[in-house]
Amino acid sequence: MANHDSSYKYLFSHANMVEDLLCGFVKEDWVKDLDFSSLERVNGSYVSDDLRGRADDIVWRIKWGNDWLYVYILLEFQSTVDRWMAVRMMTYVGLLYQDLIQSGQIDNNEMLPPILPIVLYNGSHKWTAATNIKNMIQGIPGGLDKYHPKLEYLLLAEREYSDVALSSLNNLVAALFRLENSPTPKDLLAVVRNLLEWLSGPKQASLRRAFTIWFSRVLFPNHFDKEKRPALEELTEVENMLSERVKEWNKQSLERGMQQGMQQGMQQGMQQGMQQGALQLLQTMLIKKFGALPAEIETKLQNATKEQIISWSEHILTANTIGDIFGH
């Protein structure tokens, strides 16, 4: 789990990832007024009064007009939904404000900066927890609710996005979500090739490395046997490994298909052979008992199903005439 968390946090320590996160997944008008050239990673370790720290949180700030907007990204990697996430987010936002005040970044004449709290969730179960703290507090008649805190976080549940919607974005975060949801090596390879195209410049070396580490620590342990996972240093090595895996996967699929076809053919041949043998036995018994068979009966026998052959065979011993068997 530690490798899992740190690999994601390494990815979102890059400004390109945060920009694509905001542009691709925050559907708000104010996003178009952000100055992405001002994106700046800020301290993400806060200590509350009881000395319990929040270390390595992903916190960025960006200019929104003349003011700063703080983007608080909480990377959530639980397999189960955290019912109390709204409480946690309210606490973390309060600690961030407290840190800004205590560090002197906000003076007594300034307003607190806006904060966008984001939860990235990649669990397989649907997220059912409240996204606003106000919805978790019991209501009491008489106006007490006006004192209740109100803080909502933005939930991005990866598995709620279709591959068609994600592939149309040409977006690094969308590519990450697609990688999480890709069922086969072939699907993974297509996304990796997109990443190699987008991250081809020398300035993108660190982000290429971050995706490579993510593959090594997060994705490949879930998709490949340990002995088939070499140490990876570059994203091109990921592409090569997946290319070989796709060839192997296609070969295995072809072999499985051929094997299934042969098995089905053998079964079908055996069934046909058994049916033909039963038919010949029935014809022999009919001729022995009733003599030469009329053309009409021969036609019936040649077109008979397995069930009809069995039924007719069962009636031979008790039949007095051939009509007793064939319903004449």
mmCIF file of C-alpha atoms in Angstrom:
data_model
loop_
_atom_site.group_PDB
_atom_site.id
_atom_site.type_symbol
_atom_site.label_atom_id
_atom_site.label_comp_id
_atom_site.label_asym_id
_atom_site.label_seq_id
_atom_site.Cartn_x
_atom_site.Cartn_y
_atom_site.Cartn_z
ATOM 1 C CA MET A 1 0.000 0.000 0.000
ATOM 2 C CA ALA A 2 2.865 2.394 0.758
ATOM 3 C CA ASN A 3 4.346 1.884 -2.720
ATOM 4 C CA HIS A 4 0.881 2.380 -4.165
ATOM 5 C CA ASP A 5 0.305 5.707 -2.394
ATOM 6 C CA SER A 6 3.792 7.104 -2.962
ATOM 7 C CA SER A 7 3.681 6.255 -6.674
ATOM 8 C CA TYR A 8 0.473 8.224 -7.128
ATOM 9 C CA LYS A 9 1.782 11.129 -5.094
ATOM 10 C CA TYR A 10 4.932 11.193 -7.213
ATOM 11 C CA LEU A 11 2.760 11.497 -10.322
ATOM 12 C CA PHE A 12 0.757 14.382 -8.868
ATOM 13 C CA SER A 13 3.872 16.180 -7.761
ATOM 14 C CA HIS A 14 4.167 17.227 -11.438
ATOM 15 C CA ALA A 15 2.448 20.401 -12.597
ATOM 16 C CA ASN A 16 1.289 18.803 -15.870
ATOM 17 C CA MET A 17 -0.782 16.258 -13.963
ATOM 18 C CA VAL A 18 -2.427 18.923 -11.819
ATOM 19 C CA GLU A 19 -3.181 21.088 -14.861
ATOM 20 C CA ASP A 20 -4.788 18.171 -16.698
ATOM 21 C CA LEU A 21 -6.703 17.228 -13.559
ATOM 22 C CA LEU A 22 -8.213 20.704 -13.302
ATOM 23 C CA CYS A 23 -8.814 21.194 -17.028
ATOM 24 C CA GLY A 24 -10.200 17.740 -17.710
ATOM 25 C CA PHE A 25 -12.193 16.884 -14.601
ATOM 26 C CA VAL A 26 -13.249 20.090 -12.807
ATOM 27 C CA LYS A 27 -16.256 21.252 -14.803
ATOM 28 C CA GLU A 28 -16.444 24.809 -13.439
ATOM 29 C CA ASP A 29 -16.346 28.140 -15.281
ATOM 30 C CA TRP A 30 -13.616 29.594 -13.046
ATOM 31 C CA VAL A 31 -11.079 27.000 -14.277
ATOM 32 C CA LYS A 32 -10.614 28.879 -17.559
ATOM 33 C CA ASP A 33 -9.451 31.952 -15.568
ATOM 34 C CA LEU A 34 -6.572 30.088 -13.882
ATOM 35 C CA ASP A 35 -2.979 31.006 -14.693
ATOM 36 C CA PHE A 36 -1.374 27.585 -15.065
ATOM 37 C CA SER A 37 2.073 29.113 -15.458
ATOM 38 C CA SER A 38 1.807 30.044 -11.753
ATOM 39 C CA LEU A 39 1.243 26.470 -10.512
ATOM 40 C CA GLU A 40 3.397 25.961 -7.450
ATOM 41 C CA ARG A 41 3.749 23.008 -5.087
ATOM 42 C CA VAL A 42 3.491 24.080 -1.436
ATOM 43 C CA ASN A 43 4.207 22.492 1.921
ATOM 44 C CA GLY A 44 1.963 19.525 2.552
ATOM 45 C CA SER A 45 2.745 18.652 6.162
ATOM 46 C CA TYR A 46 0.569 20.079 8.878
ATOM 47 C CA VAL A 47 0.699 19.441 12.603
ATOM 48 C CA SER A 48 -2.450 19.809 14.630
ATOM 49 C CA ASP A 49 -2.554 20.785 18.297
ATOM 50 C CA ASP A 50 -2.377 17.145 19.409
ATOM 51 C CA LEU A 51 0.830 16.702 17.328
ATOM 52 C CA ARG A 52 -0.651 14.300 14.829
ATOM 53 C CA GLY A 53 0.743 15.219 11.416
ATOM 54 C CA ARG A 54 -0.522 15.036 7.875
ATOM 55 C CA ALA A 55 2.616 14.291 5.863
ATOM 56 C CA ASP A 56 3.072 14.221 2.095
ATOM 57 C CA ASP A 57 -0.329 15.599 1.173
ATOM 58 C CA ILE A 58 -0.529 16.950 -2.350
ATOM 59 C CA VAL A 59 -1.133 20.701 -2.116
ATOM 60 C CA TRP A 60 -0.690 23.145 -4.981
ATOM 61 C CA ARG A 61 -1.525 26.785 -5.360
ATOM 62 C CA ILE A 62 -2.352 28.616 -8.558
ATOM 63 C CA LYS A 63 -3.188 32.195 -9.447
ATOM 64 C CA TRP A 64 -6.863 32.904 -10.043
ATOM 65 C CA GLY A 65 -6.788 36.492 -11.252
ATOM 66 C CA ASN A 66 -4.724 38.321 -8.634
ATOM 67 C CA ASP A 67 -5.508 35.838 -5.887
ATOM 68 C CA TRP A 68 -4.213 32.396 -4.960
ATOM 69 C CA LEU A 69 -6.374 29.297 -5.138
ATOM 70 C CA TYR A 70 -5.162 26.288 -3.156
ATOM 71 C CA VAL A 71 -5.806 22.849 -4.625
ATOM 72 C CA TYR A 72 -5.792 20.178 -1.934
ATOM 73 C CA ILE A 73 -5.574 16.705 -3.498
ATOM 74 C CA LEU A 74 -6.182 13.778 -1.187
ATOM 75 C CA LEU A 75 -5.253 10.544 -2.921
ATOM 76 C CA GLU A 76 -7.579 7.841 -1.677
ATOM 77 C CA PHE A 77 -6.715 4.224 -2.454
ATOM 78 C CA GLN A 78 -9.074 2.228 -0.275
ATOM 79 C CA SER A 79 -10.880 -0.856 -1.480
ATOM 80 C CA THR A 80 -13.813 0.164 0.710
ATOM 81 C CA VAL A 81 -15.593 3.472 0.992
ATOM 82 C CA ASP A 82 -14.609 5.739 3.901
ATOM 83 C CA ARG A 83 -17.875 6.939 5.398
ATOM 84 C CA TRP A 84 -16.081 9.700 7.315
ATOM 85 C CA MET A 85 -14.210 11.225 4.381
ATOM 86 C CA ALA A 86 -16.121 14.491 4.685
ATOM 87 C CA VAL A 87 -14.956 14.809 8.310
ATOM 88 C CA ARG A 88 -11.360 14.093 7.289
ATOM 89 C CA MET A 89 -11.455 16.662 4.494
ATOM 90 C CA MET A 90 -12.882 19.308 6.811
ATOM 91 C CA THR A 91 -10.036 18.619 9.241
ATOM 92 C CA TYR A 92 -7.345 18.774 6.545
ATOM 93 C CA VAL A 93 -8.694 22.026 5.113
ATOM 94 C CA GLY A 94 -8.724 23.529 8.613
ATOM 95 C CA LEU A 95 -5.122 22.438 9.161
ATOM 96 C CA LEU A 96 -4.107 24.014 5.858
ATOM 97 C CA TYR A 97 -5.707 27.330 6.838
ATOM 98 C CA GLN A 98 -4.066 27.094 10.251
ATOM 99 C CA ASP A 99 -0.670 26.509 8.637
ATOM 100 C CA LEU A 100 -1.124 29.498 6.303
ATOM 101 C CA ILE A 101 -1.986 31.721 9.254
ATOM 102 C CA GLN A 102 0.762 30.490 11.593
ATOM 103 C CA SER A 103 3.409 30.724 8.883
ATOM 104 C CA GLY A 104 2.493 34.350 8.217
ATOM 105 C CA GLN A 105 1.282 33.796 4.658
ATOM 106 C CA ILE A 106 -2.056 35.336 5.615
ATOM 107 C CA ASP A 107 -2.037 38.568 7.588
ATOM 108 C CA ASN A 108 -4.802 40.023 9.712
ATOM 109 C CA ASN A 109 -6.154 42.164 6.891
ATOM 110 C CA GLU A 110 -6.489 39.406 4.315
ATOM 111 C CA MET A 111 -9.285 36.961 3.547
ATOM 112 C CA LEU A 112 -8.525 33.261 3.569
ATOM 113 C CA PRO A 113 -7.821 31.859 0.098
ATOM 114 C CA PRO A 114 -10.307 29.474 -1.528
ATOM 115 C CA ILE A 115 -9.443 25.775 -1.367
ATOM 116 C CA LEU A 116 -10.567 23.048 -3.752
ATOM 117 C CA PRO A 117 -10.486 19.690 -1.888
ATOM 118 C CA ILE A 118 -10.337 16.712 -4.268
ATOM 119 C CA VAL A 119 -10.613 13.010 -3.492
ATOM 120 C CA LEU A 120 -9.325 10.617 -6.169
ATOM 121 C CA TYR A 121 -10.934 7.235 -5.636
ATOM 122 C CA ASN A 122 -9.947 4.126 -7.590
ATOM 123 C CA GLY A 123 -11.787 1.461 -5.607
ATOM 124 C CA SER A 124 -13.987 -1.120 -7.304
ATOM 125 C CA HIS A 125 -17.075 -0.386 -5.188
ATOM 126 C CA LYS A 126 -19.353 2.570 -5.817
ATOM 127 C CA TRP A 127 -18.592 5.552 -3.579
ATOM 128 C CA THR A 128 -21.562 5.984 -1.218
ATOM 129 C CA ALA A 129 -20.137 8.298 1.456
ATOM 130 C CA ALA A 130 -21.413 11.875 1.804
ATOM 131 C CA THR A 131 -19.365 14.467 -0.082
ATOM 132 C CA ASN A 132 -20.514 17.341 2.152
ATOM 133 C CA ILE A 133 -20.066 17.413 5.916
ATOM 134 C CA LYS A 134 -23.457 19.121 6.360
ATOM 135 C CA ASN A 135 -25.190 15.938 5.160
ATOM 136 C CA MET A 136 -23.628 13.955 8.003
ATOM 137 C CA ILE A 137 -24.897 16.120 10.851
ATOM 138 C CA GLN A 138 -28.228 15.367 12.477
ATOM 139 C CA GLY A 139 -30.798 18.106 11.980
ATOM 140 C CA ILE A 140 -32.599 19.666 14.924
ATOM 141 C CA PRO A 141 -35.683 21.895 14.550
ATOM 142 C CA GLY A 142 -35.379 25.469 15.703
ATOM 143 C CA GLY A 143 -32.547 26.892 13.627
ATOM 144 C CA LEU A 144 -29.562 25.039 15.107
ATOM 145 C CA ASP A 145 -28.553 23.926 11.616
ATOM 146 C CA LYS A 146 -27.244 27.421 10.790
ATOM 147 C CA TYR A 147 -24.266 26.672 13.053
ATOM 148 C CA HIS A 148 -23.374 23.470 11.263
ATOM 149 C CA PRO A 149 -20.214 23.405 9.129
ATOM 150 C CA LYS A 150 -20.668 23.171 5.361
ATOM 151 C CA LEU A 151 -17.728 21.870 3.339
ATOM 152 C CA GLU A 152 -17.916 19.803 0.174
ATOM 153 C CA TYR A 153 -15.118 17.943 -1.574
ATOM 154 C CA LEU A 154 -14.904 17.011 -5.247
ATOM 155 C CA LEU A 155 -15.034 13.236 -5.706
ATOM 156 C CA LEU A 156 -13.408 11.780 -8.814
ATOM 157 C CA ALA A 157 -14.215 8.064 -8.958
ATOM 158 C CA GLU A 158 -12.079 6.612 -11.739
ATOM 159 C CA ARG A 159 -14.312 3.688 -12.608
ATOM 160 C CA GLU A 160 -17.336 5.897 -13.266
ATOM 161 C CA TYR A 161 -15.726 7.222 -16.462
ATOM 162 C CA SER A 162 -16.117 5.199 -19.650
ATOM 163 C CA ASP A 163 -13.087 4.479 -21.812
ATOM 164 C CA VAL A 164 -14.747 6.299 -24.708
ATOM 165 C CA ALA A 165 -15.131 9.473 -22.642
ATOM 166 C CA LEU A 166 -11.588 9.268 -21.278
ATOM 167 C CA SER A 167 -9.920 8.549 -24.640
ATOM 168 C CA SER A 168 -11.454 11.688 -26.142
ATOM 169 C CA LEU A 169 -9.736 13.965 -23.605
ATOM 170 C CA ASN A 170 -6.053 13.617 -24.652
ATOM 171 C CA ASN A 171 -5.302 14.183 -21.009
ATOM 172 C CA LEU A 172 -2.632 12.710 -18.692
ATOM 173 C CA VAL A 173 -5.040 12.102 -15.823
ATOM 174 C CA ALA A 174 -7.543 10.543 -18.207
ATOM 175 C CA ALA A 175 -4.727 8.266 -19.406
ATOM 176 C CA LEU A 176 -4.047 7.273 -15.784
ATOM 177 C CA PHE A 177 -7.722 6.422 -15.266
ATOM 178 C CA ARG A 178 -7.716 4.394 -18.501
ATOM 179 C CA LEU A 179 -4.669 2.459 -17.340
ATOM 180 C CA GLU A 180 -6.438 1.614 -14.093
ATOM 181 C CA ASN A 181 -9.488 0.365 -15.988
ATOM 182 C CA SER A 182 -7.755 -1.411 -18.909
ATOM 183 C CA PRO A 183 -8.586 -5.139 -18.851
ATOM 184 C CA THR A 184 -5.967 -6.467 -21.304
ATOM 185 C CA PRO A 185 -2.303 -5.855 -22.256
ATOM 186 C CA LYS A 186 -3.511 -4.628 -25.659
ATOM 187 C CA ASP A 187 -5.573 -1.864 -24.011
ATOM 188 C CA LEU A 188 -2.650 -0.919 -21.778
ATOM 189 C CA LEU A 189 -0.286 -0.747 -24.742
ATOM 190 C CA ALA A 190 -2.527 1.706 -26.604
ATOM 191 C CA VAL A 191 -2.508 4.101 -23.628
ATOM 192 C CA VAL A 192 1.265 3.769 -23.105
ATOM 193 C CA ARG A 193 1.872 4.723 -26.727
ATOM 194 C CA ASN A 194 -0.238 7.839 -26.208
ATOM 195 C CA LEU A 195 1.844 8.712 -23.148
ATOM 196 C CA LEU A 196 5.096 8.263 -25.058
ATOM 197 C CA GLU A 197 3.831 10.673 -27.694
ATOM 198 C CA TRP A 198 2.699 13.291 -25.167
ATOM 199 C CA LEU A 199 5.797 12.992 -22.962
ATOM 200 C CA SER A 200 8.448 12.820 -25.679
ATOM 201 C CA GLY A 201 10.261 16.080 -24.851
ATOM 202 C CA PRO A 202 13.324 16.327 -22.577
ATOM 203 C CA LYS A 203 11.359 18.493 -20.121
ATOM 204 C CA GLN A 204 8.992 15.562 -19.572
ATOM 205 C CA ALA A 205 11.692 13.132 -18.442
ATOM 206 C CA SER A 206 10.668 13.323 -14.789
ATOM 207 C CA LEU A 207 7.000 12.638 -15.593
ATOM 208 C CA ARG A 208 7.944 9.731 -17.868
ATOM 209 C CA ARG A 209 9.939 8.359 -14.963
ATOM 210 C CA ALA A 210 6.963 8.852 -12.623
ATOM 211 C CA PHE A 211 4.682 6.842 -14.906
ATOM 212 C CA THR A 212 7.357 4.136 -15.205
ATOM 213 C CA ILE A 213 7.566 3.839 -11.420
ATOM 214 C CA TRP A 214 3.779 3.729 -11.215
ATOM 215 C CA PHE A 215 3.728 0.840 -13.689
ATOM 216 C CA SER A 216 6.398 -1.048 -11.743
ATOM 217 C CA ARG A 217 4.876 -0.584 -8.297
ATOM 218 C CA VAL A 218 1.136 -0.362 -8.890
ATOM 219 C CA LEU A 219 -0.095 -1.802 -12.178
ATOM 220 C CA PHE A 220 2.276 -4.615 -13.094
ATOM 221 C CA PRO A 221 2.078 -6.400 -9.711
ATOM 222 C CA ASN A 222 -1.660 -6.805 -10.398
ATOM 223 C CA HIS A 223 -1.308 -7.869 -14.051
ATOM 224 C CA PHE A 224 1.852 -9.973 -14.384
ATOM 225 C CA ASP A 225 3.573 -12.787 -12.541
ATOM 226 C CA LYS A 226 6.523 -11.692 -10.430
ATOM 227 C CA GLU A 227 9.072 -13.584 -12.539
ATOM 228 C CA LYS A 228 7.856 -11.762 -15.677
ATOM 229 C CA ARG A 229 8.338 -8.258 -14.240
ATOM 230 C CA PRO A 230 11.809 -6.922 -15.052
ATOM 231 C CA ALA A 231 13.214 -3.766 -13.499
ATOM 232 C CA LEU A 232 11.985 -0.836 -15.573
ATOM 233 C CA GLU A 233 13.801 2.450 -15.987
ATOM 234 C CA GLU A 234 12.046 4.077 -18.951
ATOM 235 C CA LEU A 235 8.535 4.240 -20.348
ATOM 236 C CA THR A 236 9.816 2.757 -23.627
ATOM 237 C CA GLU A 237 10.698 -0.390 -21.667
ATOM 238 C CA VAL A 238 7.083 -0.530 -20.490
ATOM 239 C CA GLU A 239 5.984 -0.339 -24.133
ATOM 240 C CA ASN A 240 8.374 -3.138 -25.134
ATOM 241 C CA MET A 241 7.267 -5.338 -22.270
ATOM 242 C CA LEU A 242 3.587 -4.827 -23.105
ATOM 243 C CA SER A 243 4.253 -5.460 -26.817
ATOM 244 C CA GLU A 244 5.764 -8.831 -25.963
ATOM 245 C CA ARG A 245 2.929 -9.518 -23.575
ATOM 246 C CA VAL A 246 0.365 -8.724 -26.303
ATOM 247 C CA LYS A 247 2.118 -11.144 -28.691
ATOM 248 C CA GLU A 248 2.112 -13.818 -25.991
ATOM 249 C CA TRP A 249 -1.498 -13.070 -25.110
ATOM 250 C CA ASN A 250 -2.568 -13.268 -28.784
ATOM 251 C CA LYS A 251 -0.672 -16.539 -29.202
ATOM 252 C CA GLN A 252 -2.274 -17.989 -26.085
ATOM 253 C CA SER A 253 -5.712 -16.835 -27.259
ATOM 254 C CA LEU A 254 -5.128 -18.465 -30.654
ATOM 255 C CA GLU A 255 -3.930 -21.685 -29.052
ATOM 256 C CA ARG A 256 -6.901 -21.729 -26.694
ATOM 257 C CA GLY A 257 -9.226 -21.146 -29.635
ATOM 258 C CA MET A 258 -7.635 -23.956 -31.652
ATOM 259 C CA GLN A 259 -7.753 -26.301 -28.674
ATOM 260 C CA GLN A 260 -11.398 -25.509 -28.013
ATOM 261 C CA GLY A 261 -12.180 -25.998 -31.700
ATOM 262 C CA MET A 262 -10.448 -29.383 -31.743
ATOM 263 C CA GLN A 263 -12.248 -30.472 -28.593
ATOM 264 C CA GLN A 264 -15.579 -29.370 -29.988
ATOM 265 C CA GLY A 265 -14.811 -31.126 -33.275
ATOM 266 C CA MET A 266 -13.860 -34.332 -31.510
ATOM 267 C CA GLN A 267 -16.975 -34.226 -29.366
ATOM 268 C CA GLN A 268 -19.141 -33.509 -32.373
ATOM 269 C CA GLY A 269 -17.440 -36.307 -34.354
ATOM 270 C CA MET A 270 -17.915 -38.768 -31.528
ATOM 271 C CA GLN A 271 -21.574 -37.823 -31.209
ATOM 272 C CA GLN A 272 -22.098 -38.169 -34.938
ATOM 273 C CA GLY A 273 -20.291 -41.519 -34.950
ATOM 274 C CA MET A 274 -22.354 -42.820 -32.068
ATOM 275 C CA GLN A 275 -25.551 -41.638 -33.733
ATOM 276 C CA GLN A 276 -24.571 -43.291 -37.032
ATOM 277 C CA GLY A 277 -23.782 -46.539 -35.227
ATOM 278 C CA ALA A 278 -27.111 -46.499 -33.411
ATOM 279 C CA LEU A 279 -28.888 -45.835 -36.714
ATOM 280 C CA GLN A 280 -27.188 -48.764 -38.428
ATOM 281 C CA LEU A 281 -28.063 -51.024 -35.498
ATOM 282 C CA LEU A 282 -31.697 -49.905 -35.650
ATOM 283 C CA GLN A 283 -31.848 -50.571 -39.412
ATOM 284 C CA THR A 284 -30.380 -54.055 -38.934
ATOM 285 C CA MET A 285 -32.892 -54.900 -36.190
ATOM 286 C CA LEU A 286 -35.816 -53.623 -38.274
ATOM 287 C CA ILE A 287 -34.781 -55.669 -41.306
ATOM 288 C CA LYS A 288 -34.278 -58.779 -39.138
ATOM 289 C CA LYS A 289 -37.786 -58.439 -37.714
ATOM 290 C CA PHE A 290 -39.833 -56.976 -40.562
ATOM 291 C CA GLY A 291 -37.840 -57.652 -43.721
ATOM 292 C CA ALA A 292 -36.974 -55.034 -46.387
ATOM 293 C CA LEU A 293 -37.827 -51.498 -45.316
ATOM 294 C CA PRO A 294 -40.132 -49.268 -47.361
ATOM 295 C CA ALA A 295 -38.565 -46.175 -48.956
ATOM 296 C CA GLU A 296 -40.615 -43.946 -46.664
ATOM 297 C CA ILE A 297 -39.117 -45.607 -43.579
ATOM 298 C CA GLU A 298 -35.566 -45.361 -45.008
ATOM 299 C CA THR A 299 -36.100 -41.620 -45.488
ATOM 300 C CA LYS A 300 -37.328 -41.277 -41.913
ATOM 301 C CA LEU A 301 -34.280 -43.094 -40.607
ATOM 302 C CA GLN A 302 -31.809 -40.962 -42.577
ATOM 303 C CA ASN A 303 -33.388 -37.751 -41.256
ATOM 304 C CA ALA A 304 -33.847 -38.976 -37.697
ATOM 305 C CA THR A 305 -32.541 -37.200 -34.610
ATOM 306 C CA LYS A 306 -30.674 -38.963 -31.841
ATOM 307 C CA GLU A 307 -33.773 -38.854 -29.657
ATOM 308 C CA GLN A 308 -35.957 -40.419 -32.393
ATOM 309 C CA ILE A 309 -33.468 -43.234 -32.968
ATOM 310 C CA ILE A 310 -33.466 -44.042 -29.251
ATOM 311 C CA SER A 311 -37.277 -43.946 -29.062
ATOM 312 C CA TRP A 312 -37.754 -46.190 -32.084
ATOM 313 C CA SER A 313 -35.162 -48.652 -30.821
ATOM 314 C CA GLU A 314 -37.022 -48.976 -27.518
ATOM 315 C CA HIS A 315 -40.241 -49.961 -29.361
ATOM 316 C CA ILE A 316 -38.794 -52.788 -31.502
ATOM 317 C CA LEU A 317 -39.182 -55.533 -28.931
ATOM 318 C CA THR A 318 -42.897 -54.837 -28.304
ATOM 319 C CA ALA A 319 -43.955 -53.832 -31.828
ATOM 320 C CA ASN A 320 -45.996 -56.276 -33.917
ATOM 321 C CA THR A 321 -45.769 -54.245 -37.096
ATOM 322 C CA ILE A 322 -43.407 -51.600 -38.384
ATOM 323 C CA GLY A 323 -46.295 -49.148 -38.157
ATOM 324 C CA ASP A 324 -46.368 -49.664 -34.360
ATOM 325 C CA ILE A 325 -42.870 -48.145 -34.241
ATOM 326 C CA PHE A 326 -43.297 -45.256 -36.640
ATOM 327 C CA GLY A 327 -46.883 -44.335 -35.764
ATOM 328 C CA HIS A 328 -48.613 -45.725 -38.889
#
